[in-house]
Structures are given as C-alpha cells and as structure tokens.
mmCIF file of C-alpha atoms and ligand atoms in Angstrom:
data_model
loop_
_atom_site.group_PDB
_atom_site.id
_atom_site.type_symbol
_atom_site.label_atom_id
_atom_site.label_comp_id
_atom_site.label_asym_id
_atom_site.label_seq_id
_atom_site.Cartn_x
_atom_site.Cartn_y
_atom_site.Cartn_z
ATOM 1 C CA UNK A 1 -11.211 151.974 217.247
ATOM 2 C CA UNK A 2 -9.427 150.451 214.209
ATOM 3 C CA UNK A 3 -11.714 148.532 211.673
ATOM 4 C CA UNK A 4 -10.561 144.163 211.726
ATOM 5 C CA UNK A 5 -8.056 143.248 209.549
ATOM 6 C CA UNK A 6 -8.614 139.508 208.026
ATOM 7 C CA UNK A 7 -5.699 137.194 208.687
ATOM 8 C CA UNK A 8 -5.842 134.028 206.974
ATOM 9 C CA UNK A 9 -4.036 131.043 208.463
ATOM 10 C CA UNK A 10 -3.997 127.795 206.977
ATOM 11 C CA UNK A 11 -3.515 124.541 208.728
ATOM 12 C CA UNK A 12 -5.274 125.828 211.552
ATOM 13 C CA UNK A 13 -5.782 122.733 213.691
ATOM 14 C CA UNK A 14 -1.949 121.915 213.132
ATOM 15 C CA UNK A 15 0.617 121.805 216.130
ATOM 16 C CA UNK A 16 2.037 124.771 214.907
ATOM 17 C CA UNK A 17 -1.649 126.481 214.163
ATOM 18 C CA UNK A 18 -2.437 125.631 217.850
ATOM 19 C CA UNK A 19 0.577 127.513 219.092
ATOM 20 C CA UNK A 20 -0.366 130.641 216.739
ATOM 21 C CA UNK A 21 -3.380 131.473 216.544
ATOM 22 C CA UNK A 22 -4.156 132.250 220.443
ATOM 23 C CA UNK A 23 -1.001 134.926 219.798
ATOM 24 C CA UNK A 24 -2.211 136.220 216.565
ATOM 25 C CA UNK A 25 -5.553 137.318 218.270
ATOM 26 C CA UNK A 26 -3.874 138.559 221.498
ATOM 27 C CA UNK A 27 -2.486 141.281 219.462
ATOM 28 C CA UNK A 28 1.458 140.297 219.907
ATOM 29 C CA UNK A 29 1.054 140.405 215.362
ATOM 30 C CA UNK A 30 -0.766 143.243 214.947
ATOM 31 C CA UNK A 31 -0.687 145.012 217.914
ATOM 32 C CA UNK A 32 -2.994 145.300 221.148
ATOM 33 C CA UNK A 33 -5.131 147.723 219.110
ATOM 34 C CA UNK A 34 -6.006 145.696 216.179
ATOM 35 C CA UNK A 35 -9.036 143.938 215.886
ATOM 36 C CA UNK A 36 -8.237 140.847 214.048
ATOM 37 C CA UNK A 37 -11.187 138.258 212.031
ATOM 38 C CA UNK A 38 -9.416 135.023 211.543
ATOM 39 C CA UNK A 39 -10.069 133.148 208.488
ATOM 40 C CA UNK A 40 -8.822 129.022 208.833
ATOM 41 C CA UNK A 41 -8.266 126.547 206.340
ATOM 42 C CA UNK A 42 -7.618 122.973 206.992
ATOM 43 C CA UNK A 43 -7.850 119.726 204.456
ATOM 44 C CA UNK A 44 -11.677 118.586 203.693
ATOM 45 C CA UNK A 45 -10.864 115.704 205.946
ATOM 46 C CA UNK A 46 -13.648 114.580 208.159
ATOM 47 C CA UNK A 47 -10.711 114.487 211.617
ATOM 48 C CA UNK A 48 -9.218 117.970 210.130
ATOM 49 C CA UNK A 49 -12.322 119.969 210.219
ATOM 50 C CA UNK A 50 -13.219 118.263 213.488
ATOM 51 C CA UNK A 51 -10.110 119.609 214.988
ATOM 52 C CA UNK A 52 -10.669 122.752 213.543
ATOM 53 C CA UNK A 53 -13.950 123.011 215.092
ATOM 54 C CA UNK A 54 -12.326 122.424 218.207
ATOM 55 C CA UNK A 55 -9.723 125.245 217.826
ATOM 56 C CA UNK A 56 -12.799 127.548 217.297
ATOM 57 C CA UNK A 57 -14.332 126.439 220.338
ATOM 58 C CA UNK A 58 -11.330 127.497 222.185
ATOM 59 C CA UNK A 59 -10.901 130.806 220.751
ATOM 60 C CA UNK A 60 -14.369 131.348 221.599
ATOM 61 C CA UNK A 61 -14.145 130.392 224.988
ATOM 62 C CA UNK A 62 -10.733 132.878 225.433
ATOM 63 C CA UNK A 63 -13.398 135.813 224.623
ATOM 64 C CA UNK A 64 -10.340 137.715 222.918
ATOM 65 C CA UNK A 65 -11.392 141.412 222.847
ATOM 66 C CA UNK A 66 -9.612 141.437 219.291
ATOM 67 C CA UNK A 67 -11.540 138.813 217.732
ATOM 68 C CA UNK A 68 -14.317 140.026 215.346
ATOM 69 C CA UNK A 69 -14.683 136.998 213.980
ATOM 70 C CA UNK A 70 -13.566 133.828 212.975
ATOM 71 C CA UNK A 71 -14.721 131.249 210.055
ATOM 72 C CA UNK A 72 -13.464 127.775 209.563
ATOM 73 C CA UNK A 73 -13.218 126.215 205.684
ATOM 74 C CA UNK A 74 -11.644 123.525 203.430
ATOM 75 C CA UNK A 75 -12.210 125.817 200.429
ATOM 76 C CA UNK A 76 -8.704 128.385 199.967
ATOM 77 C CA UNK A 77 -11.048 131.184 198.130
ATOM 78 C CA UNK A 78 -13.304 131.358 201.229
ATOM 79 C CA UNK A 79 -10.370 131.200 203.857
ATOM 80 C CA UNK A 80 -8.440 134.101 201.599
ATOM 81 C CA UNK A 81 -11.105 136.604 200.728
ATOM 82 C CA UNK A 82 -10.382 139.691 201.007
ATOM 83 C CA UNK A 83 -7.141 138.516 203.186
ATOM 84 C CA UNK A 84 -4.844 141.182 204.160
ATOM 85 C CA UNK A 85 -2.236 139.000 205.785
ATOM 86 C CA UNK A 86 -1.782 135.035 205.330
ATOM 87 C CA UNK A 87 -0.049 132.110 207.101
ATOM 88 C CA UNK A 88 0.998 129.238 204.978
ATOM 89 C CA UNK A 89 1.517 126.616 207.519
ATOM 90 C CA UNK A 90 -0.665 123.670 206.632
ATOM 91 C CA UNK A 91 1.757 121.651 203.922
ATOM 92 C CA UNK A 92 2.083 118.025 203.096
ATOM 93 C CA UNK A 93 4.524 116.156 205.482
ATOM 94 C CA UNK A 94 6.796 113.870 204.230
ATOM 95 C CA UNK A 95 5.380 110.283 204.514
ATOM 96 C CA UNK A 96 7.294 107.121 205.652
ATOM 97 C CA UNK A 97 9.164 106.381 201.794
ATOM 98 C CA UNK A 98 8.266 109.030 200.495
ATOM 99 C CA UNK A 99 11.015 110.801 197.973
ATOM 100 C CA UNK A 100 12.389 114.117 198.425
ATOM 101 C CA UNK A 101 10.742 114.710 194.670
ATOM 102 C CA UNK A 102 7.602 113.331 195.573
ATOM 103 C CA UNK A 103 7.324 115.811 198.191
ATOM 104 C CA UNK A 104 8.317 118.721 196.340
ATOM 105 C CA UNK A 105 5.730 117.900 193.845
ATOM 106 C CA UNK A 106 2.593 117.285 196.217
ATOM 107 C CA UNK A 107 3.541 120.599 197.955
ATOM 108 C CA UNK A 108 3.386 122.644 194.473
ATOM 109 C CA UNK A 109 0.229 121.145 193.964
ATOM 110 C CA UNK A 110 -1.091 122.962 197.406
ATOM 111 C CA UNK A 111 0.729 126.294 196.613
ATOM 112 C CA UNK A 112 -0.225 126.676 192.645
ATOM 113 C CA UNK A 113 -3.549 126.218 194.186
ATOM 114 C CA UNK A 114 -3.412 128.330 197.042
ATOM 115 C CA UNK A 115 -1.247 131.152 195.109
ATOM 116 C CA UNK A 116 -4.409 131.142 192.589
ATOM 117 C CA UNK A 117 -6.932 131.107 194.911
ATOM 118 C CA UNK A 118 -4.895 134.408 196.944
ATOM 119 C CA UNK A 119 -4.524 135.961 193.581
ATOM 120 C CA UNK A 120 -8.339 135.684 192.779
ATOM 121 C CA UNK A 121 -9.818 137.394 195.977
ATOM 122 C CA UNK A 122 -7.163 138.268 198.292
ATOM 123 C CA UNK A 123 -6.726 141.934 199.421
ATOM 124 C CA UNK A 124 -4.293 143.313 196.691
ATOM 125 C CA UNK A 125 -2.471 144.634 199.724
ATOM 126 C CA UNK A 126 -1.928 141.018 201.433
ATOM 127 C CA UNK A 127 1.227 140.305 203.232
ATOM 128 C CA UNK A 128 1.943 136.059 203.107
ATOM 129 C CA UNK A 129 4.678 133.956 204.940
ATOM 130 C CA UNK A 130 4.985 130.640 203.964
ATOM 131 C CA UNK A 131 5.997 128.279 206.866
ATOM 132 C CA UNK A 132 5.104 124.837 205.466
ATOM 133 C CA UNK A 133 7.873 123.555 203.932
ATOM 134 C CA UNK A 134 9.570 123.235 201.631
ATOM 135 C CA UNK A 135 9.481 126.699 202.822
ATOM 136 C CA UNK A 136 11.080 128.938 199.864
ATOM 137 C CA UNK A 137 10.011 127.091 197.181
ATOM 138 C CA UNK A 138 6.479 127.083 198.878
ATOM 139 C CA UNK A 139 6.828 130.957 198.948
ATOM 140 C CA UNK A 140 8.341 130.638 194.977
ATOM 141 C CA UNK A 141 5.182 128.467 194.136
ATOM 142 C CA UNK A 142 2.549 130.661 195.713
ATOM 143 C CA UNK A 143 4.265 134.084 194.094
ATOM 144 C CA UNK A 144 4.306 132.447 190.916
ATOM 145 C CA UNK A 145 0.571 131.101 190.613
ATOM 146 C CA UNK A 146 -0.597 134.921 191.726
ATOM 147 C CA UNK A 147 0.775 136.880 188.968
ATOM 148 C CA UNK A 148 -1.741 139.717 189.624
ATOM 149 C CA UNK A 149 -0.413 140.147 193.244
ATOM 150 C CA UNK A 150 3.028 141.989 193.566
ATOM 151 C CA UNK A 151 6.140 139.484 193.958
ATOM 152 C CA UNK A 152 7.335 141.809 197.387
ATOM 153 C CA UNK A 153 3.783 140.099 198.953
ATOM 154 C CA UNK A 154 5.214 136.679 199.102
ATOM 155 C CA UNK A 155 7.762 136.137 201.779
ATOM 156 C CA UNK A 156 9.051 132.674 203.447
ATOM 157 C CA UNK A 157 9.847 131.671 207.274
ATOM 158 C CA UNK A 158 13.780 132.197 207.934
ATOM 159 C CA UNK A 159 12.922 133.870 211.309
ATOM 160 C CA UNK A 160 13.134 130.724 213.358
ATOM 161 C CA UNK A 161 16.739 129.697 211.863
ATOM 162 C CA UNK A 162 17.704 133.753 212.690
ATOM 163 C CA UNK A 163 16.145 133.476 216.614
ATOM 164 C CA UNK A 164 18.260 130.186 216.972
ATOM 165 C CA UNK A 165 21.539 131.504 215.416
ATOM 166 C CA UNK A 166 20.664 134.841 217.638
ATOM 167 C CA UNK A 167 20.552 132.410 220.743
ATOM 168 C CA UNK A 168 23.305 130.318 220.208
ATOM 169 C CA UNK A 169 25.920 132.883 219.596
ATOM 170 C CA UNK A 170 24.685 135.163 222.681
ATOM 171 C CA UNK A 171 24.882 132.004 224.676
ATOM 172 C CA UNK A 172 28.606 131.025 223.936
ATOM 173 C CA UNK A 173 28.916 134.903 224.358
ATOM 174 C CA UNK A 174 28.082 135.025 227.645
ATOM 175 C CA UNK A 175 25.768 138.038 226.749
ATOM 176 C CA UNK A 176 22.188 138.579 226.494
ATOM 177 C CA UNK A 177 20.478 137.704 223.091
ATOM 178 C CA UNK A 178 18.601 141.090 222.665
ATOM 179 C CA UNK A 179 22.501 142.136 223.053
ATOM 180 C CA UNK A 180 22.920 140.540 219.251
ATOM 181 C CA UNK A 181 22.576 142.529 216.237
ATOM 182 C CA UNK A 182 22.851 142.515 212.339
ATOM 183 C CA UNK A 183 22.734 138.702 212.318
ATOM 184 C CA UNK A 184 22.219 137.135 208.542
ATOM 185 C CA UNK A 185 21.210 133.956 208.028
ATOM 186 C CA UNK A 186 21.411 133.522 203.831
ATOM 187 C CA UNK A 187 19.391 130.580 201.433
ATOM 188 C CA UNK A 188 17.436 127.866 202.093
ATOM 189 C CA UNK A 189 15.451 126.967 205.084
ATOM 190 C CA UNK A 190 17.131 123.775 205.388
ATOM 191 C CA UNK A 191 20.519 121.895 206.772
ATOM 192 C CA UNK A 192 22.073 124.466 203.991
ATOM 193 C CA UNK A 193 21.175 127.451 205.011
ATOM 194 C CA UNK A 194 24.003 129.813 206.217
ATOM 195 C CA UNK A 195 24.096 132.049 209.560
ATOM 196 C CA UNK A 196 26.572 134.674 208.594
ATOM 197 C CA UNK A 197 28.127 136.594 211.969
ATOM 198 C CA UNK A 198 30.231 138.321 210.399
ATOM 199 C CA UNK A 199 28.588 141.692 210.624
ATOM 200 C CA UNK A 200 26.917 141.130 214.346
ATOM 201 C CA UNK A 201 27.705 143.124 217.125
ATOM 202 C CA UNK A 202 26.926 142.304 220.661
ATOM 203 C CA UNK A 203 27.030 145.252 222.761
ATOM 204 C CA UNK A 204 28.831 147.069 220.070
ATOM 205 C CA UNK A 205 31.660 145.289 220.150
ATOM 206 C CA UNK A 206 32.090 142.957 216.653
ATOM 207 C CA UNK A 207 30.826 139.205 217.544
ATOM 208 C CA UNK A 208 33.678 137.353 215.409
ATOM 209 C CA UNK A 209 35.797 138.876 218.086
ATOM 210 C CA UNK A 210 33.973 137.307 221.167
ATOM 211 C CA UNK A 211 33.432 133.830 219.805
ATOM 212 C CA UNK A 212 36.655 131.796 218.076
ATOM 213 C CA UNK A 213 36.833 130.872 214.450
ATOM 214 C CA UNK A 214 37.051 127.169 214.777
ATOM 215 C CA UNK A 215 34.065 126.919 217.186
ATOM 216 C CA UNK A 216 32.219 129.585 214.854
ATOM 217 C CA UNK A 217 32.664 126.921 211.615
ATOM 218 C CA UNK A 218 32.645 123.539 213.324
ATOM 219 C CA UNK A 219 30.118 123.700 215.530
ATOM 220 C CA UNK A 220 28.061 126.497 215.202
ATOM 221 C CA UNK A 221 27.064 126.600 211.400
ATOM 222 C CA UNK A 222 26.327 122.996 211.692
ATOM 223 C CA UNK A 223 24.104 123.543 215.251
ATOM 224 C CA UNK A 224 21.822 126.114 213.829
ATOM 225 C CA UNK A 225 21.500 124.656 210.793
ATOM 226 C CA UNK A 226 20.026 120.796 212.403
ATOM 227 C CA UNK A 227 18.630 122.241 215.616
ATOM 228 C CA UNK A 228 15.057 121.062 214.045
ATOM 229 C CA UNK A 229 16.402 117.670 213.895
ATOM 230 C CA UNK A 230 17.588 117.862 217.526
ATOM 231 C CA UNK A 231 14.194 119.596 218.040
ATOM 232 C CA UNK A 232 12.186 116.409 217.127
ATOM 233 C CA UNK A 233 14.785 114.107 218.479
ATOM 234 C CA UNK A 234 14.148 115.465 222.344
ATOM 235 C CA UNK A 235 10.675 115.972 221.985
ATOM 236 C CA UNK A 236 9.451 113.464 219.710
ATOM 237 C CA UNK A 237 7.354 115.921 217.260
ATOM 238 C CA UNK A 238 8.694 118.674 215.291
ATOM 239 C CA UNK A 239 9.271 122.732 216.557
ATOM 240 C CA UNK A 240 5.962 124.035 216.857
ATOM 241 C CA UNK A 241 5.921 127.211 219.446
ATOM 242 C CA UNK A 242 8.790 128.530 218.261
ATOM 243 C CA UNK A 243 8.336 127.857 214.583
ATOM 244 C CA UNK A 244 4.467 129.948 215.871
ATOM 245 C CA UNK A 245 6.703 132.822 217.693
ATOM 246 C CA UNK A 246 8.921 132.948 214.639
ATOM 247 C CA UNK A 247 6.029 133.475 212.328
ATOM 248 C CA UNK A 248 4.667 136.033 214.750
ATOM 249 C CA UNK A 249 7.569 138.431 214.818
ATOM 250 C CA UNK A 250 7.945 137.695 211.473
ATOM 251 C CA UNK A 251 4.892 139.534 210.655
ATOM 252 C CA UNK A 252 4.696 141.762 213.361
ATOM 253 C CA UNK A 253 8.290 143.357 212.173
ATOM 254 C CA UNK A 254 6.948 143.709 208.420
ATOM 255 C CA UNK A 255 3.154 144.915 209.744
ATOM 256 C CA UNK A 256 4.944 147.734 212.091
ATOM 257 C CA UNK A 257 8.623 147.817 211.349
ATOM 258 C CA UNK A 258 11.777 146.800 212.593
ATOM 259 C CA UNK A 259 13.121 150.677 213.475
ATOM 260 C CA UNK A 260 16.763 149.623 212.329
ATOM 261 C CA UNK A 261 17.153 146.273 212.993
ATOM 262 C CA UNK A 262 17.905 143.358 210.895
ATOM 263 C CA UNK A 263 15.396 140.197 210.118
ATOM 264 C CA UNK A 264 15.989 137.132 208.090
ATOM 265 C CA UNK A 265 13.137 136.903 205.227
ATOM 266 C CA UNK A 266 13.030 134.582 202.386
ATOM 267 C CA UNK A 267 12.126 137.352 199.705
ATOM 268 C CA UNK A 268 11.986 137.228 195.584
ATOM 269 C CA UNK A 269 15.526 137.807 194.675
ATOM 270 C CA UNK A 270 16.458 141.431 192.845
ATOM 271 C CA UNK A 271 19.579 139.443 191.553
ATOM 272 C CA UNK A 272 21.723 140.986 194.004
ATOM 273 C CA UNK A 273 24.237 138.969 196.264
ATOM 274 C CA UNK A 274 24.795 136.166 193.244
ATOM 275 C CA UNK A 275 21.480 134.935 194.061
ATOM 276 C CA UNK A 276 19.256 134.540 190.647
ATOM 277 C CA UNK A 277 16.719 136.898 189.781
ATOM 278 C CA UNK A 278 13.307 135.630 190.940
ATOM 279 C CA UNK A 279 14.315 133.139 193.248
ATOM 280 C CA UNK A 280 12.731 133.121 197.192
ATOM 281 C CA UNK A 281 16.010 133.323 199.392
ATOM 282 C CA UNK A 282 17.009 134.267 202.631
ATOM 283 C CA UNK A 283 18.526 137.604 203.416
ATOM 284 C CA UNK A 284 19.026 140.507 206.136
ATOM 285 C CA UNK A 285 16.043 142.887 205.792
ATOM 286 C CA UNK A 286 14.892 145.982 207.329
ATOM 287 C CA UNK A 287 11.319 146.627 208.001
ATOM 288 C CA UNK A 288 9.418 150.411 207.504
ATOM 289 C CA UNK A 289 5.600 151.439 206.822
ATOM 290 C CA UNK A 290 4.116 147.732 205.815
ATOM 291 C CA UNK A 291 7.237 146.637 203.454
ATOM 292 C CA UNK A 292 10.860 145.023 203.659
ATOM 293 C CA UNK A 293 14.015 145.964 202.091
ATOM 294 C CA UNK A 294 16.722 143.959 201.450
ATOM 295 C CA UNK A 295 20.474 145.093 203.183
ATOM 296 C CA UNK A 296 22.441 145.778 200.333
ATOM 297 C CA UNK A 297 26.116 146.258 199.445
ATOM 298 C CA UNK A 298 27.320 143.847 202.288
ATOM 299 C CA UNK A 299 30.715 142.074 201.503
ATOM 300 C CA UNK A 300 31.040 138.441 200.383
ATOM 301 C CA UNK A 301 34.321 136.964 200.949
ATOM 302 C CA UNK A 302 35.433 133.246 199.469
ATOM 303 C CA UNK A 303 33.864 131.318 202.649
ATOM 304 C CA UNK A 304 30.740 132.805 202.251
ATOM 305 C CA UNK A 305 30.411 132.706 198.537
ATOM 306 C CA UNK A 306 30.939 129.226 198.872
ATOM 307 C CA UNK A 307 27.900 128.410 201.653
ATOM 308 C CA UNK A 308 25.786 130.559 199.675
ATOM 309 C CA UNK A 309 27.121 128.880 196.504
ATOM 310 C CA UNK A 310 25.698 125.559 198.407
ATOM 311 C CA UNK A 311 22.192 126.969 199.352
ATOM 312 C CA UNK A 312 21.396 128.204 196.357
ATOM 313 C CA UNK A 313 22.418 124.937 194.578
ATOM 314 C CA UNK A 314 19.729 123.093 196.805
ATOM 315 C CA UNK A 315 17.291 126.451 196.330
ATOM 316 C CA UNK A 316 17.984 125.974 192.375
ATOM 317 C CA UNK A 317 17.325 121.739 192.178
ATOM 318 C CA UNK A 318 14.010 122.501 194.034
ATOM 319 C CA UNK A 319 12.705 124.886 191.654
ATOM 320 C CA UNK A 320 14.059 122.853 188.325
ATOM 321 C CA UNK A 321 11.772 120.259 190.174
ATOM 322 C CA UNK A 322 8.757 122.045 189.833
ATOM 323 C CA UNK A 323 9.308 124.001 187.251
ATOM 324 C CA UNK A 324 7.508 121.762 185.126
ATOM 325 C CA UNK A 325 4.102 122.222 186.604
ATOM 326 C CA UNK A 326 4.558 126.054 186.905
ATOM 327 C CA UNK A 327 4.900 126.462 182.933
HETATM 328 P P1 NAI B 401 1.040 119.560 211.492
HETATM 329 O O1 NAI B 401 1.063 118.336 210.685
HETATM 330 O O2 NAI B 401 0.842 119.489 212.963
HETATM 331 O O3 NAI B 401 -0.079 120.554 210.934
HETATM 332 C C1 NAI B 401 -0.245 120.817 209.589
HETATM 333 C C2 NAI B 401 -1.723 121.016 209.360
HETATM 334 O O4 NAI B 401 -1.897 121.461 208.017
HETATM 335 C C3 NAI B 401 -2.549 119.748 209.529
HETATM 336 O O5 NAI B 401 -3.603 120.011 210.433
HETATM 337 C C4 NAI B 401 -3.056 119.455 208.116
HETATM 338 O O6 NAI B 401 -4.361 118.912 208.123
HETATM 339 C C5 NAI B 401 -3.034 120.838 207.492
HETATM 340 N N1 NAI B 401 -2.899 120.865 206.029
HETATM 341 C C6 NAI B 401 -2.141 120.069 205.246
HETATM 342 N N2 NAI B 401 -2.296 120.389 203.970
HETATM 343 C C7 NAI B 401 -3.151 121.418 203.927
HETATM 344 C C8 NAI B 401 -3.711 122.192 202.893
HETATM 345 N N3 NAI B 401 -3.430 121.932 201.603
HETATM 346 N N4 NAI B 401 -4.547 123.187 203.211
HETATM 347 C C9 NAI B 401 -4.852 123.437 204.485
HETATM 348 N N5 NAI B 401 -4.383 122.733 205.521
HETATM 349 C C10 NAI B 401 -3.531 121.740 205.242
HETATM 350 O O7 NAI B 401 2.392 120.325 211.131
HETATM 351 P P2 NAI B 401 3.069 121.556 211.885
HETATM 352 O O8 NAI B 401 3.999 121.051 212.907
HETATM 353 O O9 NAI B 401 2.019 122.515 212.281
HETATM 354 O O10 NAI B 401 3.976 122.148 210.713
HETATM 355 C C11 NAI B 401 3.404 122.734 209.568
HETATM 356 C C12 NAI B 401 4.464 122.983 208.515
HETATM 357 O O11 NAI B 401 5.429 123.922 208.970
HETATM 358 C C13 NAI B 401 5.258 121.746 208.101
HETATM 359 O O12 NAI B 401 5.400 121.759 206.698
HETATM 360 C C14 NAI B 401 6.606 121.961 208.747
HETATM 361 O O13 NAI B 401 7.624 121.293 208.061
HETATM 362 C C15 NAI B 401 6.731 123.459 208.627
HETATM 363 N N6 NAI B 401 7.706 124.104 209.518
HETATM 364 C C16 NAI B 401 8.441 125.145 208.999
HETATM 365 C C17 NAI B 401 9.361 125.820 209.771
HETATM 366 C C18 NAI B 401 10.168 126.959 209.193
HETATM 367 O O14 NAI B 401 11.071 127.419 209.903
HETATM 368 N N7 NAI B 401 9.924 127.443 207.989
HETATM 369 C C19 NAI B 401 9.585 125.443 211.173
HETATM 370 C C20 NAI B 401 8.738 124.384 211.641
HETATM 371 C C21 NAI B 401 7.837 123.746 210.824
#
C-alpha cells in the first residue's frame, strides 16, 4: 500500500471546504489508492473551530478507507507541516463597504502569513492552489512570502472559469463537453479574464467554425466571465461545489497528469505571451510526472492582445496594491 500523503486545506468548515474535503479523501485527487491525512485550518474563532469540529465528526463517521488521519488547527505551521499538497480556500470576504483596496490588503495579510508559515515546514515538494480570492494575487502573495519554496509550487484556481467556458461552448455546439479541447482561458480570475476558443476543437473539427463570431464576442466572453455573479444571484450564496470540483481536477491533473490535454492554471509568469515576468496569470498548461508546463508559441492576434492587455492591467493594479507590504 502507498504511505499517506498530507493535504492541507484551509478554510475547512467553509461552503466550499464542505463540498471538498469528502472528495479529496474519496480518492477522486489523488487517486483510489492514496491514503490521504488531512490537515485543516480555520480562523481561531470560537463558531469556526466549532464548525470545524463538526466537519471532523463527519469525516469520521464516512469511515473513508483513505483517511489516515485528520487534525483540525487555527495555527498555519501546524495545518502545513510537512504538507505535500495545499488548498488555499479560507480568504477574507468582502464585507458590506468594504473597498476593493481594503480587501486586497486584508487578504495579503493572510497569504504573507500563510506563504511564511508553508515556507517554514512545508514539504519542499508541496503542490498549492489558491482558491480564495483575490485568487492570483493570493497565489502571487503566498509565492512571494516562501522564497525557499520553488515559484512552479504556487499555482491559482482558473479551472472553474475553464469547466464553464468548456460547458457553454459545447452547449451552443450541440456537442458533448468532453467533445471540447485546447480551450484557454488567459489572466485574471475575475469579470476580465479571457476564454480564448480560438484553438478548440470539438470532435476535431475547429470550434470558431461551429459557433458564430458575434455570439462568440457578445455573449459568450461576457457569460463565462459573470457566471459567478449569476451563480449567487439564483442561489443566493456563492459557487461552492463546483468551485470544490474545480479545485479537485485541478490537482488531480497536476498530481497524475493531463496525458495531452489542456488546463487553465494561474502559474508565475516566464515572461512569455506579454505577460510580465513573475506575475500569477492564467494560461493553457499541460500536466506530466507531478509538474505543469505552460503551451507555448500560440498566436496572439489584435483582439486577443487587447483582452489580455485588459487582464493584465487589473492583474498589474492588484499587485502595485500590495506591493508595499511585500518589500
Ligand atoms: P466561506 O466563507 O463559506 O468559507 C471560507 C472559510 O474560510 C470560512 O469558514 C472562514 O472561517 C475561513 N477563513 C477565512 N480566513 C481564514 C484564514 N486566514 N485561515 C483559515 N481559514 C480562514 O467561503 P467559500 O464559499 O468557501 O469561498 C472561499 C473562497 O473561495 C472565497 O474567497 C471565494 O471568493 C473563493 N472562490 C474562488 C473561486 C475561484 O474560481 N478561484 C470560485 C469560488 C470561490
């Protein structure tokens, strides 16, 4: 039998937490193989670690074969020892008048603190996806505050903007989503980012050709990008299971590979693409033995430039926002 691997996942007793974890020690991450010891983190708060008690109590009662083990904390160095995968989901929500700056700011507190705490006893090995958001900066943060951990380690959540733009086009298809390949969705997770069809197939045949150009721009770019906002505006709370299932193949495609197939990641910029050295964007990866690689050499025509152009912008005025505390 395979030794445990220790996945740390942090706002556990989250909506989103509650729709992962069950998954994660199911094996759909890691495989049906691979014993898993889970290792949560929620905020000191008396109701948090309640709830997370109450989480633990579940998993117990599931008796997963492929749980070794499971500990509950408030402290990041206990929930990330010797981690060899983490999931950055707990994040500070935006509060009722609360500024877009203010935000930004009480997030980087969270990740320069939780990017330290990974860098001091993490494996040096560990894999981390940041899902709270701001998502890429988040991931930027983190990287940053672990200087001792390679840059490759620190990845963000695109994967639920790529399912939806996956979706959506194979619905106005008419064809079946795992029909869809080579979809891109570039920058930001945000109303910016940019689902790029241009080099998707569907059954082979090229998927500009099967969907029309005005639909494509007017009404497509715009649907993936706010389908969280229509998310919370039919159910009344935020994405939660398939933000979880996002994260999950997220991980599962980097642990085991995607054999060919393109992923959206937020990964540290090589420059490449226009996109500035350093910076935590989204772009088409392929998955092999435990890493990612970026697509390279695709074509950028004037349309594109310019949505990417637009993502990055927002990418660029979130990191001059922090920047200040990361110095
Ligand atoms: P939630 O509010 O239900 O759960 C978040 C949990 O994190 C809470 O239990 C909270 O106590 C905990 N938490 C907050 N700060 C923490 C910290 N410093 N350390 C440990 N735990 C902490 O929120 P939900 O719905 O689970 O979403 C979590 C995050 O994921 C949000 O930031 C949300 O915006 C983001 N998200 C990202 C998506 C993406 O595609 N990248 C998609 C959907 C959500």
């Amino acid at each position: 039998a395979k030794a445990p691997v220790r996945v740390a996942v942090t706002g556990a007793a989250g909506q989103i937490g509650y729709a992962l974890l069950f998954r994660i020690v199911s094996g759909e991450m890691l495989g049906r193989d691979q014993p898993v010891i889970l290792q949560l983190l929620e905020l000191p708060l008396e109701r948090a670690q309640r709830a997370l008690k109450g989480v633990m109590m579940e998993l117990e009662d599931c008796a997963f074969p492929l749980l070794a083990g499971v500990i509950g904390t408030s402290d990041p160095k206990v929930a990330f020892r010797d981690a060899d995968y983490a999931l950055l989901v707990g994040a500070r929500p935006r509060g009722r008048g609360m500024e877009r700056s203010d935000l930004l700011q009480e997030n980087a507190k969270i990740f320069i603190e939780q990017g330290r705490a990974l860098d001091e006893v993490a494996s040096r090995d560990i894999r981390v996806i940041v899902v709270g958001n701001p998502a890429n900066t988040n991931a930027l943060i983190a990287m940053k505050s672990a200087s001792g951990l390679p840059r490759e380690n620190f990845t963000s959540m695109m994967r639920l903007d790529h399912n939806r733009a996956l979706s959506m086009l194979a619905g106005r298809a008419g064809k079946p989503v795992a029909a869809v390949e080579r979809m891109v969705v570039w920058g930001n997770h945000s109303p910016t980012m940019y689902p790029d069809i241009r080099y998707a197939t569907i059954e082979g045949e090229r998927a500009s050709d099967l969907v029309d150009a005005a639909w494509y721009k007017e009404t497509y770019i715009p649907s993936v990008a706010k389908r969280g906002a229509a998310i919370i505006e039919a159910r009344g709370t935020s994405s939660a299971a398939s933000a979880a299932n996002a994260a999950i193949a997220h991980m599962r495609d980097w642990a085991l590979g995607t054999s060919g197939r393109w992923v959206t990641m937020g990964v540290v910029s090589d420059g490449s693409y226009g996109i500035p050295e350093g910076l935590v964007y989204g772009v088409p990866c392929t998955c092999e033995a435990g890493s990612w690689q970026r697509v390279e050499g695709l074509e950028i025509d004037a349309f594109s430039r310019q949505m990417m152009d637009r993502t990055l912008e927002e990418l660029l005025e979130e990191r001059d926002g922090i920047s200040p505390l990361l110095s």
